[in-house]
C-alpha atoms as a PDB file:
ATOM      1  CA  MET A   1     -46.281   0.488 -31.463  1.00  0.00           C
ATOM      2  CA  LYS A   2     -45.619   0.242 -35.211  1.00  0.00           C
ATOM      3  CA  ARG A   3     -44.063   3.711 -35.376  1.00  0.00           C
ATOM      4  CA  VAL A   4     -41.595   3.011 -32.587  1.00  0.00           C
ATOM      5  CA  THR A   5     -40.740  -0.406 -34.010  1.00  0.00           C
ATOM      6  CA  SER A   6     -40.270   0.825 -37.584  1.00  0.00           C
ATOM      7  CA  GLU A   7     -37.927   3.606 -36.362  1.00  0.00           C
ATOM      8  CA  SER A   8     -35.733   1.115 -34.495  1.00  0.00           C
ATOM      9  CA  ASP A   9     -32.364  -0.014 -35.860  1.00  0.00           C
ATOM     10  CA  TYR A  10     -32.544  -3.356 -34.035  1.00  0.00           C
ATOM     11  CA  TYR A  11     -35.332  -5.183 -32.208  1.00  0.00           C
ATOM     12  CA  ILE A  12     -34.507  -7.156 -29.061  1.00  0.00           C
ATOM     13  CA  VAL A  13     -37.026  -9.625 -27.662  1.00  0.00           C
ATOM     14  CA  ILE A  14     -36.567 -11.436 -24.350  1.00  0.00           C
ATOM     15  CA  VAL A  15     -38.810 -14.432 -23.622  1.00  0.00           C
ATOM     16  CA  GLY A  16     -39.066 -15.455 -19.983  1.00  0.00           C
ATOM     17  CA  GLY A  17     -42.015 -16.785 -18.003  1.00  0.00           C
ATOM     18  CA  ARG A  18     -44.611 -14.163 -19.004  1.00  0.00           C
ATOM     19  CA  TYR A  19     -46.436 -13.892 -22.316  1.00  0.00           C
ATOM     20  CA  GLY A  20     -47.427 -10.253 -21.763  1.00  0.00           C
ATOM     21  CA  ASP A  21     -50.597  -8.235 -22.266  1.00  0.00           C
ATOM     22  CA  ILE A  22     -52.852  -9.650 -24.942  1.00  0.00           C
ATOM     23  CA  GLY A  23     -54.260  -7.424 -27.668  1.00  0.00           C
ATOM     24  CA  PRO A  24     -57.681  -7.503 -29.302  1.00  0.00           C
ATOM     25  CA  LEU A  25     -56.545 -10.155 -31.796  1.00  0.00           C
ATOM     26  CA  GLY A  26     -55.654 -12.626 -29.045  1.00  0.00           C
ATOM     27  CA  VAL A  27     -51.896 -12.151 -29.472  1.00  0.00           C
ATOM     28  CA  SER A  28     -49.618 -10.353 -27.002  1.00  0.00           C
ATOM     29  CA  TYR A  29     -48.331  -6.931 -27.927  1.00  0.00           C
ATOM     30  CA  THR A  30     -44.788  -8.272 -27.606  1.00  0.00           C
ATOM     31  CA  GLU A  31     -45.441 -10.973 -30.180  1.00  0.00           C
ATOM     32  CA  MET A  32     -47.117  -8.456 -32.486  1.00  0.00           C
ATOM     33  CA  GLU A  33     -44.064  -6.179 -32.231  1.00  0.00           C
ATOM     34  CA  TYR A  34     -41.805  -9.146 -32.922  1.00  0.00           C
ATOM     35  CA  ASP A  35     -43.786 -10.135 -36.053  1.00  0.00           C
ATOM     36  CA  TYR A  36     -43.879  -6.534 -37.296  1.00  0.00           C
ATOM     37  CA  ALA A  37     -40.114  -6.082 -36.852  1.00  0.00           C
ATOM     38  CA  ILE A  38     -39.496  -9.182 -38.971  1.00  0.00           C
ATOM     39  CA  GLU A  39     -41.980  -7.925 -41.563  1.00  0.00           C
ATOM     40  CA  CYS A  40     -40.101  -4.586 -41.760  1.00  0.00           C
ATOM     41  CA  GLY A  41     -36.760  -6.339 -42.211  1.00  0.00           C
ATOM     42  CA  ILE A  42     -35.380  -4.986 -38.939  1.00  0.00           C
ATOM     43  CA  PRO A  43     -32.599  -7.185 -37.481  1.00  0.00           C
ATOM     44  CA  VAL A  44     -34.138  -9.146 -34.589  1.00  0.00           C
ATOM     45  CA  LEU A  45     -32.099 -10.336 -31.620  1.00  0.00           C
ATOM     46  CA  GLY A  46     -33.923 -13.042 -29.663  1.00  0.00           C
ATOM     47  CA  PHE A  47     -33.089 -14.202 -26.143  1.00  0.00           C
ATOM     48  CA  VAL A  48     -34.904 -17.053 -24.451  1.00  0.00           C
ATOM     49  CA  ASN A  49     -34.678 -18.229 -20.855  1.00  0.00           C
ATOM     50  CA  GLY A  50     -33.067 -21.645 -21.144  1.00  0.00           C
ATOM     51  CA  ASN A  51     -33.923 -22.592 -17.563  1.00  0.00           C
ATOM     52  CA  THR A  52     -37.713 -22.495 -17.451  1.00  0.00           C
ATOM     53  CA  ASP A  53     -37.803 -24.825 -14.442  1.00  0.00           C
ATOM     54  CA  GLY A  54     -35.875 -22.235 -12.460  1.00  0.00           C
ATOM     55  CA  ILE A  55     -38.472 -19.476 -13.007  1.00  0.00           C
ATOM     56  CA  THR A  56     -40.348 -18.776  -9.755  1.00  0.00           C
ATOM     57  CA  PHE A  57     -44.093 -19.373  -9.649  1.00  0.00           C
ATOM     58  CA  ASP A  58     -44.957 -15.682  -9.242  1.00  0.00           C
ATOM     59  CA  LYS A  59     -43.162 -14.883 -12.536  1.00  0.00           C
ATOM     60  CA  THR A  60     -44.960 -17.442 -14.700  1.00  0.00           C
ATOM     61  CA  GLU A  61     -48.316 -17.539 -16.469  1.00  0.00           C
ATOM     62  CA  LYS A  62     -51.043 -19.303 -14.491  1.00  0.00           C
ATOM     63  CA  GLY A  63     -53.664 -20.102 -17.143  1.00  0.00           C
ATOM     64  CA  ASP A  64     -53.257 -23.068 -19.454  1.00  0.00           C
ATOM     65  CA  GLU A  65     -54.343 -21.094 -22.534  1.00  0.00           C
ATOM     66  CA  VAL A  66     -51.830 -18.294 -21.914  1.00  0.00           C
ATOM     67  CA  ARG A  67     -49.057 -20.787 -21.138  1.00  0.00           C
ATOM     68  CA  LEU A  68     -49.793 -22.490 -24.466  1.00  0.00           C
ATOM     69  CA  LYS A  69     -49.492 -19.122 -26.270  1.00  0.00           C
ATOM     70  CA  LEU A  70     -46.206 -18.477 -24.458  1.00  0.00           C
ATOM     71  CA  ASP A  71     -44.836 -21.896 -25.489  1.00  0.00           C
ATOM     72  CA  LYS A  72     -45.765 -21.253 -29.124  1.00  0.00           C
ATOM     73  CA  PHE A  73     -44.152 -17.806 -29.026  1.00  0.00           C
ATOM     74  CA  ARG A  74     -41.010 -19.271 -27.420  1.00  0.00           C
ATOM     75  CA  SER A  75     -40.857 -21.886 -30.219  1.00  0.00           C
ATOM     76  CA  LYS A  76     -41.275 -19.120 -32.813  1.00  0.00           C
ATOM     77  CA  VAL A  77     -38.351 -17.156 -31.396  1.00  0.00           C
ATOM     78  CA  LEU A  78     -36.229 -20.309 -31.134  1.00  0.00           C
ATOM     79  CA  SER A  79     -36.908 -21.091 -34.802  1.00  0.00           C
ATOM     80  CA  ARG A  80     -34.765 -18.082 -35.743  1.00  0.00           C
ATOM     81  CA  THR A  81     -31.262 -17.158 -34.650  1.00  0.00           C
ATOM     82  CA  CYS A  82     -31.375 -16.506 -30.911  1.00  0.00           C
ATOM     83  CA  ARG A  83     -29.474 -17.156 -27.696  1.00  0.00           C
ATOM     84  CA  LYS A  84     -30.512 -19.048 -24.546  1.00  0.00           C
ATOM     85  CA  CYS A  85     -29.683 -17.480 -21.202  1.00  0.00           C
ATOM     86  CA  ALA A  86     -29.667 -19.116 -17.767  1.00  0.00           C
ATOM     87  CA  ASN A  87     -29.932 -15.984 -15.589  1.00  0.00           C
ATOM     88  CA  SER A  88     -30.055 -12.190 -15.664  1.00  0.00           C
ATOM     89  CA  SER A  89     -26.266 -11.826 -15.540  1.00  0.00           C
ATOM     90  CA  ASP A  90     -25.894 -14.210 -18.453  1.00  0.00           C
ATOM     91  CA  LEU A  91     -28.626 -12.310 -20.308  1.00  0.00           C
ATOM     92  CA  GLY A  92     -26.818  -8.981 -20.008  1.00  0.00           C
ATOM     93  CA  LYS A  93     -23.599 -10.391 -21.409  1.00  0.00           C
ATOM     94  CA  GLU A  94     -25.340 -12.136 -24.288  1.00  0.00           C
ATOM     95  CA  VAL A  95     -27.292  -9.002 -25.237  1.00  0.00           C
ATOM     96  CA  MET A  96     -24.110  -6.905 -25.374  1.00  0.00           C
ATOM     97  CA  LYS A  97     -22.199  -9.530 -27.370  1.00  0.00           C
ATOM     98  CA  SER A  98     -25.044  -9.981 -29.849  1.00  0.00           C
ATOM     99  CA  LEU A  99     -25.592  -6.246 -30.287  1.00  0.00           C
ATOM    100  CA  VAL A 100     -21.899  -5.532 -30.893  1.00  0.00           C
ATOM    101  CA  SER A 101     -21.695  -8.393 -33.395  1.00  0.00           C
ATOM    102  CA  GLU A 102     -24.866  -7.314 -35.212  1.00  0.00           C
ATOM    103  CA  THR A 103     -23.800  -3.671 -35.489  1.00  0.00           C
ATOM    104  CA  ARG A 104     -20.527  -4.820 -37.059  1.00  0.00           C
ATOM    105  CA  ILE A 105     -22.156  -7.255 -39.504  1.00  0.00           C
ATOM    106  CA  ARG A 106     -25.239  -5.161 -40.294  1.00  0.00           C
ATOM    107  CA  PRO A 107     -24.583  -1.531 -39.318  1.00  0.00           C
ATOM    108  CA  ARG A 108     -27.643   0.688 -39.147  1.00  0.00           C
ATOM    109  CA  ILE A 109     -28.134   4.454 -39.134  1.00  0.00           C
ATOM    110  CA  GLY A 110     -28.544   4.818 -35.371  1.00  0.00           C
ATOM    111  CA  TRP A 111     -29.963   7.709 -33.358  1.00  0.00           C
ATOM    112  CA  VAL A 112     -28.529  11.184 -33.803  1.00  0.00           C
ATOM    113  CA  ARG A 113     -29.608  14.675 -32.780  1.00  0.00           C
ATOM    114  CA  ALA A 114     -31.784  16.407 -35.349  1.00  0.00           C
ATOM    115  CA  ASP A 115     -29.218  19.208 -35.826  1.00  0.00           C
ATOM    116  CA  GLN A 116     -26.482  16.624 -36.478  1.00  0.00           C
ATOM    117  CA  ALA A 117     -28.405  14.293 -38.770  1.00  0.00           C
ATOM    118  CA  ARG A 118     -27.122  13.725 -42.302  1.00  0.00           C
ATOM    119  CA  SER A 119     -28.934  12.051 -45.142  1.00  0.00           C
ATOM    120  CA  ILE A 120     -27.421   9.316 -47.313  1.00  0.00           C
ATOM    121  CA  ASP A 121     -27.068  11.929 -50.067  1.00  0.00           C
ATOM    122  CA  ASP A 122     -25.053  14.125 -47.683  1.00  0.00           C
ATOM    123  CA  VAL A 123     -22.735  11.229 -46.817  1.00  0.00           C
ATOM    124  CA  ASN A 124     -22.231  10.309 -50.496  1.00  0.00           C
ATOM    125  CA  ARG A 125     -21.650  13.947 -51.432  1.00  0.00           C
ATOM    126  CA  GLU A 126     -19.045  14.306 -48.689  1.00  0.00           C
ATOM    127  CA  LYS A 127     -17.266  11.150 -49.893  1.00  0.00           C
ATOM    128  CA  ARG A 128     -17.193  12.425 -53.492  1.00  0.00           C
ATOM    129  CA  LEU A 129     -15.796  15.778 -52.359  1.00  0.00           C
ATOM    130  CA  THR A 130     -13.151  14.047 -50.225  1.00  0.00           C
ATOM    131  CA  ASP A 131     -12.119  11.825 -53.149  1.00  0.00           C
ATOM    132  CA  ASP A 132     -12.042  14.802 -55.530  1.00  0.00           C
ATOM    133  CA  LEU A 133      -9.908  16.784 -53.075  1.00  0.00           C
ATOM    134  CA  ALA A 134      -7.432  13.913 -52.712  1.00  0.00           C
ATOM    135  CA  ALA A 135      -7.204  13.549 -56.519  1.00  0.00           C
ATOM    136  CA  ALA A 136      -6.695  17.305 -56.930  1.00  0.00           C
ATOM    137  CA  GLU A 137      -3.931  17.319 -54.316  1.00  0.00           C
ATOM    138  CA  ARG A 138      -2.162  14.446 -56.112  1.00  0.00           C
ATOM    139  CA  GLU A 139      -2.437  16.277 -59.437  1.00  0.00           C
ATOM    140  CA  ILE A 140      -1.103  19.517 -57.929  1.00  0.00           C
ATOM    141  CA  ASP A 141       1.811  17.604 -56.432  1.00  0.00           C
ATOM    142  CA  GLU A 142       2.576  15.949 -59.781  1.00  0.00           C
ATOM    143  CA  LEU A 143       2.366  19.275 -61.651  1.00  0.00           C
ATOM    144  CA  SER A 144       4.607  20.950 -59.081  1.00  0.00           C
ATOM    145  CA  ARG A 145       7.128  18.161 -59.489  1.00  0.00           C
ATOM    146  CA  ALA A 146       6.926  18.438 -63.281  1.00  0.00           C
ATOM    147  CA  LEU A 147       7.596  22.179 -63.086  1.00  0.00           C
ATOM    148  CA  ARG A 148      10.611  21.590 -60.854  1.00  0.00           C
ATOM    149  CA  ASP A 149      11.905  18.870 -63.188  1.00  0.00           C
ATOM    150  CA  GLY A 150      11.599  21.178 -66.181  1.00  0.00           C
ATOM    151  CA  ALA A 151      13.251  24.100 -64.443  1.00  0.00           C
ATOM    152  CA  VAL A 152      16.760  23.081 -65.537  1.00  0.00           C
ATOM    153  CA  LEU A 153      16.235  24.429 -69.036  1.00  0.00           C
ATOM    154  CA  GLY A 154      12.992  26.360 -68.884  1.00  0.00           C
ATOM    155  CA  ASP A 155      13.273  29.273 -71.299  1.00  0.00           C
ATOM    156  CA  GLU A 156      17.071  29.118 -71.365  1.00  0.00           C
ATOM    157  CA  ILE A 157      17.516  26.604 -74.204  1.00  0.00           C
ATOM    158  CA  ASP A 158      15.087  25.681 -76.966  1.00  0.00           C
ATOM    159  CA  VAL A 159      14.515  21.920 -77.125  1.00  0.00           C
ATOM    160  CA  ARG A 160      15.194  22.112 -80.861  1.00  0.00           C
ATOM    161  CA  GLU A 161      18.795  23.007 -80.019  1.00  0.00           C
ATOM    162  CA  LEU A 162      19.313  19.741 -78.119  1.00  0.00           C
ATOM    163  CA  ALA A 163      20.865  16.684 -79.730  1.00  0.00           C
ATOM    164  CA  GLN A 164      18.151  14.251 -80.802  1.00  0.00           C
ATOM    165  CA  GLY A 165      16.875  12.008 -83.565  1.00  0.00           C
ATOM    166  CA  GLY A 166      19.743  11.199 -85.931  1.00  0.00           C
ATOM    167  CA  ASP A 167      22.345  13.139 -83.936  1.00  0.00           C
ATOM    168  CA  LEU A 168      25.205  11.040 -82.594  1.00  0.00           C
ATOM    169  CA  TYR A 169      26.121  10.494 -78.957  1.00  0.00           C
ATOM    170  CA  PRO A 170      29.687   9.313 -78.130  1.00  0.00           C
ATOM    171  CA  PHE A 171      29.795   6.440 -75.644  1.00  0.00           C
ATOM    172  CA  ASN A 172      33.137   5.964 -73.945  1.00  0.00           C
ATOM    173  CA  VAL A 173      33.190   2.174 -73.534  1.00  0.00           C
ATOM    174  CA  GLY A 174      35.752  -0.225 -72.178  1.00  0.00           C
ATOM    175  CA  TYR A 175      36.308  -3.860 -73.064  1.00  0.00           C
ATOM    176  CA  MET A 176      38.952  -6.569 -73.087  1.00  0.00           C
ATOM    177  CA  SER A 177      40.615  -7.049 -76.472  1.00  0.00           C
ATOM    178  CA  SER A 178      41.458 -10.413 -77.959  1.00  0.00           C
ATOM    179  CA  GLU A 179      45.039  -9.803 -76.697  1.00  0.00           C
ATOM    180  CA  LYS A 180      43.692  -9.591 -73.120  1.00  0.00           C
ATOM    181  CA  LYS A 181      44.306  -5.849 -72.935  1.00  0.00           C
ATOM    182  CA  ILE A 182      41.811  -3.291 -71.661  1.00  0.00           C
ATOM    183  CA  VAL A 183      40.719  -1.028 -74.494  1.00  0.00           C
ATOM    184  CA  PHE A 184      38.745   2.219 -74.292  1.00  0.00           C
ATOM    185  CA  GLU A 185      36.959   3.417 -77.380  1.00  0.00           C
ATOM    186  CA  LEU A 186      34.399   6.004 -78.436  1.00  0.00           C
ATOM    187  CA  VAL A 187      31.332   4.392 -79.976  1.00  0.00           C
ATOM    188  CA  TYR A 188      28.899   6.756 -81.689  1.00  0.00           C
ATOM    189  CA  VAL A 189      25.195   5.913 -81.447  1.00  0.00           C
ATOM    190  CA  ARG A 190      22.235   7.913 -82.750  1.00  0.00           C
ATOM    191  CA  TRP A 191      19.740   9.223 -80.183  1.00  0.00           C
ATOM    192  CA  ASN A 192      16.873   7.487 -81.977  1.00  0.00           C
ATOM    193  CA  GLU A 193      18.753   4.207 -81.592  1.00  0.00           C
ATOM    194  CA  ILE A 194      19.359   4.858 -77.902  1.00  0.00           C
ATOM    195  CA  PHE A 195      15.729   5.685 -77.186  1.00  0.00           C
ATOM    196  CA  SER A 196      14.426   2.821 -79.325  1.00  0.00           C
ATOM    197  CA  SER A 197      16.669   0.446 -77.392  1.00  0.00           C
ATOM    198  CA  ILE A 198      15.955   1.512 -73.817  1.00  0.00           C
ATOM    199  CA  GLY A 199      12.448   3.011 -74.183  1.00  0.00           C
ATOM    200  CA  PRO A 200      10.434  -0.246 -73.954  1.00  0.00           C
ATOM    201  CA  SER A 201      11.909  -0.906 -70.501  1.00  0.00           C
ATOM    202  CA  MET A 202      10.476   2.404 -69.279  1.00  0.00           C
ATOM    203  CA  TYR A 203       6.820   1.502 -69.737  1.00  0.00           C
ATOM    204  CA  GLY A 204       5.292   1.563 -66.283  1.00  0.00           C
ATOM    205  CA  TYR A 205       7.690   2.608 -63.567  1.00  0.00           C
ATOM    206  CA  ILE A 206      11.381   1.709 -63.154  1.00  0.00           C
ATOM    207  CA  LEU A 207      14.003   2.228 -60.485  1.00  0.00           C
ATOM    208  CA  ARG A 208      17.662   1.452 -60.251  1.00  0.00           C
ATOM    209  CA  ASN A 209      17.964  -2.132 -59.059  1.00  0.00           C
ATOM    210  CA  SER A 210      19.424  -2.451 -55.587  1.00  0.00           C
ATOM    211  CA  VAL A 211      22.579  -4.518 -55.145  1.00  0.00           C
ATOM    212  CA  SER A 212      23.898  -6.561 -52.246  1.00  0.00           C
ATOM    213  CA  SER A 213      27.583  -5.750 -52.751  1.00  0.00           C
ATOM    214  CA  HIS A 214      28.908  -2.393 -51.536  1.00  0.00           C
ATOM    215  CA  ASP A 215      31.329  -2.268 -54.447  1.00  0.00           C
ATOM    216  CA  ALA A 216      28.695  -2.638 -57.159  1.00  0.00           C
ATOM    217  CA  ARG A 217      26.523   0.262 -58.244  1.00  0.00           C
ATOM    218  CA  PRO A 218      22.743   0.096 -58.700  1.00  0.00           C
ATOM    219  CA  THR A 219      21.732  -0.316 -62.338  1.00  0.00           C
ATOM    220  CA  TYR A 220      18.707   0.374 -64.498  1.00  0.00           C
ATOM    221  CA  ILE A 221      16.924  -2.526 -66.161  1.00  0.00           C
ATOM    222  CA  PHE A 222      17.506  -0.958 -69.600  1.00  0.00           C
ATOM    223  CA  GLU A 223      21.322  -0.942 -69.332  1.00  0.00           C
ATOM    224  CA  SER A 224      21.634  -4.467 -70.719  1.00  0.00           C
ATOM    225  CA  SER A 225      19.726  -3.376 -73.845  1.00  0.00           C
ATOM    226  CA  LEU A 226      21.987  -0.376 -74.243  1.00  0.00           C
ATOM    227  CA  ILE A 227      25.115  -2.520 -73.917  1.00  0.00           C
ATOM    228  CA  HIS A 228      23.713  -4.940 -76.497  1.00  0.00           C
ATOM    229  CA  LEU A 229      23.207  -2.000 -78.894  1.00  0.00           C
ATOM    230  CA  ILE A 230      26.762  -0.755 -78.374  1.00  0.00           C
ATOM    231  CA  ARG A 231      28.237  -4.249 -78.784  1.00  0.00           C
ATOM    232  CA  SER A 232      26.483  -4.548 -82.143  1.00  0.00           C
ATOM    233  CA  LYS A 233      28.434  -1.470 -83.320  1.00  0.00           C
ATOM    234  CA  ILE A 234      31.851  -2.991 -82.520  1.00  0.00           C
ATOM    235  CA  PHE A 235      31.046  -6.687 -82.585  1.00  0.00           C
ATOM    236  CA  ASP A 236      34.014  -7.518 -84.795  1.00  0.00           C
ATOM    237  CA  LYS A 237      36.308  -6.201 -82.043  1.00  0.00           C
ATOM    238  CA  VAL A 238      34.531  -7.222 -78.847  1.00  0.00           C
ATOM    239  CA  GLN A 239      32.589 -10.347 -79.872  1.00  0.00           C
ATOM    240  CA  ASN A 240      30.676 -11.539 -76.774  1.00  0.00           C
ATOM    241  CA  ARG A 241      33.111 -10.142 -74.249  1.00  0.00           C
ATOM    242  CA  ARG A 242      31.990  -7.760 -71.531  1.00  0.00           C
ATOM    243  CA  VAL A 243      31.398  -4.109 -72.417  1.00  0.00           C
ATOM    244  CA  ASP A 244      31.432  -1.418 -69.710  1.00  0.00           C
ATOM    245  CA  ILE A 245      29.782   1.999 -69.896  1.00  0.00           C
ATOM    246  CA  SER A 246      30.634   4.877 -67.610  1.00  0.00           C
ATOM    247  CA  PRO A 247      27.870   5.225 -64.936  1.00  0.00           C
ATOM    248  CA  SER A 248      27.877   8.988 -65.432  1.00  0.00           C
ATOM    249  CA  GLN A 249      26.938   8.489 -69.089  1.00  0.00           C
ATOM    250  CA  ILE A 250      23.848   6.520 -68.049  1.00  0.00           C
ATOM    251  CA  ASP A 251      22.782   9.461 -65.878  1.00  0.00           C
ATOM    252  CA  ASP A 252      23.553  11.897 -68.715  1.00  0.00           C
ATOM    253  CA  ILE A 253      21.300   9.936 -71.088  1.00  0.00           C
ATOM    254  CA  VAL A 254      18.408   9.850 -68.598  1.00  0.00           C
ATOM    255  CA  ILE A 255      18.641  13.591 -67.955  1.00  0.00           C
ATOM    256  CA  HIS A 256      18.937  14.382 -71.667  1.00  0.00           C
ATOM    257  CA  LEU A 257      15.865  12.270 -72.526  1.00  0.00           C
ATOM    258  CA  LYS A 258      13.971  14.045 -69.739  1.00  0.00           C
ATOM    259  CA  GLU A 259      14.858  17.449 -71.185  1.00  0.00           C
ATOM    260  CA  LEU A 260      13.695  16.233 -74.585  1.00  0.00           C
ATOM    261  CA  GLY A 261      10.341  15.503 -72.950  1.00  0.00           C
ATOM    262  CA  LEU A 262      10.523  11.761 -73.669  1.00  0.00           C
ATOM    263  CA  VAL A 263      10.809  10.530 -70.082  1.00  0.00           C
ATOM    264  CA  LYS A 264       9.984  11.976 -66.687  1.00  0.00           C
ATOM    265  CA  PHE A 265      10.780  11.339 -63.073  1.00  0.00           C
ATOM    266  CA  SER A 266       7.845   9.695 -61.340  1.00  0.00           C
ATOM    267  CA  GLU A 267       7.077   9.098 -57.681  1.00  0.00           C
ATOM    268  CA  ASN A 268       5.967   5.875 -56.080  1.00  0.00           C
ATOM    269  CA  LYS A 269       4.678   6.137 -52.528  1.00  0.00           C
ATOM    270  CA  ASP A 270       3.486   3.559 -50.054  1.00  0.00           C
ATOM    271  CA  GLU A 271       2.942   3.514 -46.303  1.00  0.00           C
ATOM    272  CA  ASP A 272       6.570   2.897 -45.414  1.00  0.00           C
ATOM    273  CA  SER A 273       8.672   4.288 -48.241  1.00  0.00           C
ATOM    274  CA  PHE A 274       9.050   6.842 -51.007  1.00  0.00           C
ATOM    275  CA  PHE A 275      10.814   6.204 -54.319  1.00  0.00           C
ATOM    276  CA  ARG A 276      11.579   8.306 -57.344  1.00  0.00           C
ATOM    277  CA  GLY A 277      11.974   6.504 -60.643  1.00  0.00           C
ATOM    278  CA  ILE A 278      11.575   6.976 -64.394  1.00  0.00           C
ATOM    279  CA  THR A 279       8.678   6.466 -66.762  1.00  0.00           C
ATOM    280  CA  LEU A 280       7.761   7.480 -70.311  1.00  0.00           C
ATOM    281  CA  THR A 281       5.833  10.662 -70.972  1.00  0.00           C
ATOM    282  CA  GLU A 282       2.931  10.706 -73.439  1.00  0.00           C
ATOM    283  CA  ARG A 283       5.248  12.253 -75.991  1.00  0.00           C
ATOM    284  CA  GLY A 284       7.810   9.556 -75.245  1.00  0.00           C
ATOM    285  CA  GLU A 285       5.251   6.789 -75.818  1.00  0.00           C
ATOM    286  CA  ARG A 286       4.210   8.322 -79.154  1.00  0.00           C
ATOM    287  CA  GLU A 287       7.814   8.769 -80.266  1.00  0.00           C
ATOM    288  CA  LEU A 288       8.683   5.211 -79.270  1.00  0.00           C
ATOM    289  CA  SER A 289       5.699   3.889 -81.201  1.00  0.00           C
ATOM    290  CA  ARG A 290       6.822   5.899 -84.235  1.00  0.00           C
ATOM    291  CA  LEU A 291      10.277   4.329 -84.040  1.00  0.00           C
ATOM    292  CA  LYS A 292       8.998   0.796 -83.445  1.00  0.00           C
ATOM    293  CA  ILE A 293       6.066   0.416 -85.828  1.00  0.00           C
ATOM    294  CA  VAL A 294       6.542  -1.428 -89.078  1.00  0.00           C
ATOM    295  CA  ARG A 295       5.026   0.293 -92.071  1.00  0.00           C
ATOM    296  CA  ARG A 296       3.694  -1.561 -95.098  1.00  0.00           C
END
C-alpha cells in the first residue's frame, strides 16, 4: 500500500456510503492510504458524496461503530480542500476538473516508460545545452554580420590612412543670412569634435527616427548635437537661425566612424519586426571616454 501510494503523483479519495475494509489498527485501509499520502506531501484530491440521504441502504454501512468511523473520516476529508458531488455523473466531471487544475498548479513527474524516463539532471542538462546553443547561434550571427560590415575596407586600406583625430572634415551647410538670403558654406570640424559631439547619443542602440510627413527624412537623435557644434563654429554669421546639413554627409560620417572601428551596425529583433541601428563599439566607448574625461 505504501509503495503504490508513495509512487503516485496525485491521490484521489472518494467518500460515499462505505468506510471500507478495516485494518489491524481499527482504521480502514482507505483512511490509512489517505493519511500516508498527506504525510508524504502528495497532492490529495478529496470528493465527498453531498447527498448521503440519497445513498441506497445496500450501499451504506450497517453497524453503528463503522458508521461513526465513516462520519469521522468524512469530516476529516471535508476539513481539507475537497469537492461535494451529488451523483456519479457529477463526480466524474469534478474529478476531471480538479485533476486538470491540480496538474497545472502543481505539475508532477507523471508515469513514463522506463526507456523514455529522464532524470531531473537530464532535463537540466538539456536546458543548459539548448541555452548554450541559442547563445552560440546569436554570437555566430553577430560575428558574421561584423565580418560583412568590415568587408568594405578589409585589407584594402589601413585604418591609419583614414581621416581621424585632429583631421578636418568639411561640412557643406546652408543657412539664412541676416539679409534673408540662403548661404552655403564649408565649415571645417575635427573628427574628434564630431565623435565627441555625437558619440554620447550612441550608447545603447539608436535608429533613425520615423517621421509622419512624406516630405521629411528620418533623422538620427545625434543630428541636433552635430548642428549645435557646427553653429558654434559660425555663430557670428548664423546666430540662432536654422542650419541644414546634407543628409548624405550624415551617412558619410556614420560609415566613416564604422570603418574607424568606433561604431557598428547592430540588430534589434522582436517577434514582429527587425531593425538595424547603430551603437558604440568597445573601442568607441574607450575613445569617447578619453575625449570626455577631465584630467587634474
